[in-house]
XYZ file of N, CA and C in Angstrom:
219
model
N -24.880 -0.760 -2.243
C -23.778 -0.654 -1.317
C -22.592 0.015 -2.011
N -21.744 0.644 -1.228
C -20.542 1.275 -1.740
C -19.509 1.317 -0.628
N -18.262 1.486 -1.001
C -17.200 1.633 -0.010
C -17.103 3.090 0.404
N -16.901 3.302 1.683
C -16.818 4.640 2.244
C -15.978 4.547 3.509
N -15.404 5.637 3.912
C -14.635 5.665 5.150
C -15.004 6.881 5.974
N -14.762 6.797 7.259
C -15.072 7.912 8.149
C -14.279 9.142 7.728
N -14.957 10.250 7.545
C -14.370 11.538 7.145
C -13.500 11.401 5.891
N -13.959 10.575 4.972
C -13.332 10.422 3.652
C -11.914 9.853 3.720
N -11.601 9.120 4.764
C -10.263 8.526 4.897
C -10.009 7.481 3.807
N -11.061 6.963 3.208
C -10.890 5.943 2.168
C -10.294 6.509 0.882
N -10.335 7.827 0.685
C -9.783 8.426 -0.537
C -8.516 9.241 -0.277
N -7.903 9.055 0.882
C -6.626 9.728 1.145
C -5.513 9.000 0.390
N -4.413 9.689 0.094
C -3.323 9.051 -0.651
C -2.813 7.752 -0.012
N -2.830 7.667 1.312
C -2.352 6.456 1.988
C -3.289 5.265 1.814
N -4.554 5.507 1.524
C -5.541 4.429 1.488
C -6.133 4.122 0.121
N -6.137 5.077 -0.776
C -6.932 4.960 -1.990
C -6.601 3.724 -2.827
N -5.327 3.386 -2.972
C -4.989 2.241 -3.821
C -5.501 0.923 -3.236
N -5.427 0.764 -1.931
C -5.971 -0.445 -1.281
C -7.487 -0.489 -1.412
N -8.124 0.652 -1.268
C -9.582 0.713 -1.378
C -10.008 0.406 -2.812
N -9.274 0.905 -3.794
C -9.576 0.606 -5.195
C -9.462 -0.897 -5.447
N -8.407 -1.525 -4.936
C -8.255 -2.979 -5.129
C -9.418 -3.738 -4.502
N -9.843 -3.324 -3.321
C -10.976 -3.983 -2.661
C -12.257 -3.782 -3.474
N -12.458 -2.571 -3.973
C -13.653 -2.288 -4.779
C -13.653 -3.121 -6.053
N -12.492 -3.242 -6.682
C -12.396 -4.056 -7.898
C -12.668 -5.528 -7.581
N -12.132 -6.012 -6.489
C -12.315 -7.413 -6.101
C -13.782 -7.736 -5.825
N -14.458 -6.850 -5.068
C -15.842 -7.093 -4.684
C -16.864 -6.494 -5.647
N -16.394 -5.744 -6.635
C -17.309 -5.137 -7.592
C -18.175 -4.049 -6.988
N -17.598 -3.250 -6.113
C -18.352 -2.200 -5.419
C -17.954 -0.806 -5.898
N -18.895 0.122 -5.909
C -18.551 1.525 -6.156
C -17.897 2.120 -4.911
N -17.292 3.287 -5.079
C -16.674 4.009 -3.968
C -17.275 5.405 -3.914
N -17.618 5.830 -2.720
C -18.147 7.179 -2.536
C -17.002 8.181 -2.686
N -17.240 9.226 -3.460
C -16.224 10.267 -3.660
C -16.817 11.627 -3.346
N -15.942 12.582 -3.055
C -16.450 13.919 -2.741
C -15.870 15.002 -3.620
N -14.694 14.770 -4.185
C -14.034 15.803 -4.986
C -13.880 15.347 -6.436
N -13.856 16.292 -7.367
C -13.645 15.919 -8.777
C -12.358 15.127 -8.992
N -11.301 15.459 -8.254
C -10.050 14.712 -8.410
C -10.202 13.266 -7.947
N -10.956 13.046 -6.858
C -11.245 11.676 -6.401
C -11.989 10.914 -7.487
N -13.028 11.543 -8.018
C -13.861 10.884 -9.037
C -13.036 10.496 -10.258
N -12.199 11.412 -10.717
C -11.381 11.136 -11.896
C -10.465 9.944 -11.644
N -9.783 9.924 -10.516
C -8.878 8.821 -10.181
C -9.641 7.489 -10.105
N -10.796 7.507 -9.482
C -11.592 6.278 -9.369
C -12.065 5.818 -10.746
N -12.575 6.740 -11.532
C -13.071 6.388 -12.863
C -11.946 5.869 -13.754
N -10.764 6.423 -13.631
C -9.622 5.955 -14.415
C -9.236 4.518 -14.043
N -9.641 4.095 -12.862
C -9.378 2.734 -12.402
C -10.601 1.832 -12.538
N -11.601 2.302 -13.295
C -12.781 1.486 -13.566
C -13.756 1.354 -12.409
N -13.723 2.301 -11.478
C -14.583 2.252 -10.300
C -15.777 3.192 -10.494
N -16.964 2.673 -10.256
C -18.167 3.510 -10.297
C -18.166 4.410 -9.061
N -18.580 5.663 -9.260
C -18.616 6.632 -8.176
C -19.664 7.686 -8.516
N -20.323 8.284 -7.511
C -21.328 9.292 -7.817
C -20.724 10.528 -8.471
N -21.517 11.197 -9.284
C -21.020 12.383 -9.972
C -21.047 13.633 -9.103
N -21.750 13.579 -7.970
C -21.825 14.710 -7.051
C -21.771 14.209 -5.619
N -21.289 15.044 -4.725
C -21.301 14.741 -3.299
C -21.760 15.991 -2.572
N -22.765 15.850 -1.717
C -23.264 16.971 -0.929
C -23.134 16.590 0.535
N -22.316 17.333 1.254
C -22.111 17.089 2.675
C -23.120 17.902 3.477
N -23.591 17.343 4.574
C -24.577 18.030 5.383
C -24.102 18.124 6.817
N -24.256 19.300 7.395
C -23.968 19.529 8.804
C -24.856 20.690 9.244
N -25.443 20.621 10.430
C -26.363 21.684 10.868
C -25.778 23.084 10.806
N -24.482 23.220 11.014
C -23.861 24.542 11.002
C -23.526 25.006 9.587
N -23.767 24.160 8.579
C -23.414 24.509 7.203
C -24.628 24.437 6.282
N -25.787 24.801 6.768
C -26.997 24.718 5.962
C -26.927 25.578 4.706
N -26.273 26.721 4.772
C -26.186 27.572 3.583
C -25.379 26.874 2.486
N -24.333 26.148 2.858
C -23.537 25.408 1.877
C -24.384 24.294 1.266
N -25.149 23.589 2.085
C -26.030 22.531 1.596
C -27.037 23.092 0.599
N -27.676 24.191 0.950
C -28.656 24.793 0.043
C -28.014 25.182 -1.281
N -26.841 25.781 -1.234
C -26.148 26.191 -2.461
C -25.815 24.980 -3.328
N -25.297 23.920 -2.730
C -24.917 22.734 -3.504
C -26.134 22.011 -4.072
N -27.227 22.019 -3.352
C -28.441 21.404 -3.878
C -28.949 22.173 -5.101
N -28.875 23.485 -5.032
C -29.284 24.290 -6.180
C -28.389 24.035 -7.383
N -27.093 23.925 -7.154
C -26.154 23.647 -8.250
C -26.425 22.267 -8.824
N -26.661 21.271 -7.979
C -26.877 19.912 -8.475
C -28.163 19.805 -9.282
N -29.134 20.652 -9.030
C -30.382 20.626 -9.814
C -30.171 21.128 -11.227
N -29.093 21.859 -11.434
C -28.851 22.412 -12.770
C -28.292 21.373 -13.733
N -27.962 20.179 -13.249
C -27.401 19.128 -14.123
C -28.487 18.261 -14.695
């Protein structure tokens, strides 16, 4: 399980500190999408994935590109 919000609202400046406190209290990771999100979460001792790949039918080329990049790690 992990904390997440609709359309990444959980990592917006208005919400992130409250979400971090909740994650720390419950011992949960937080889903992140950007390197800046990950850095902020990690600096606060929160586990978060090292990559995020968004999927939408109209953005298949972006999905394919990101999957190829993620395989290089």
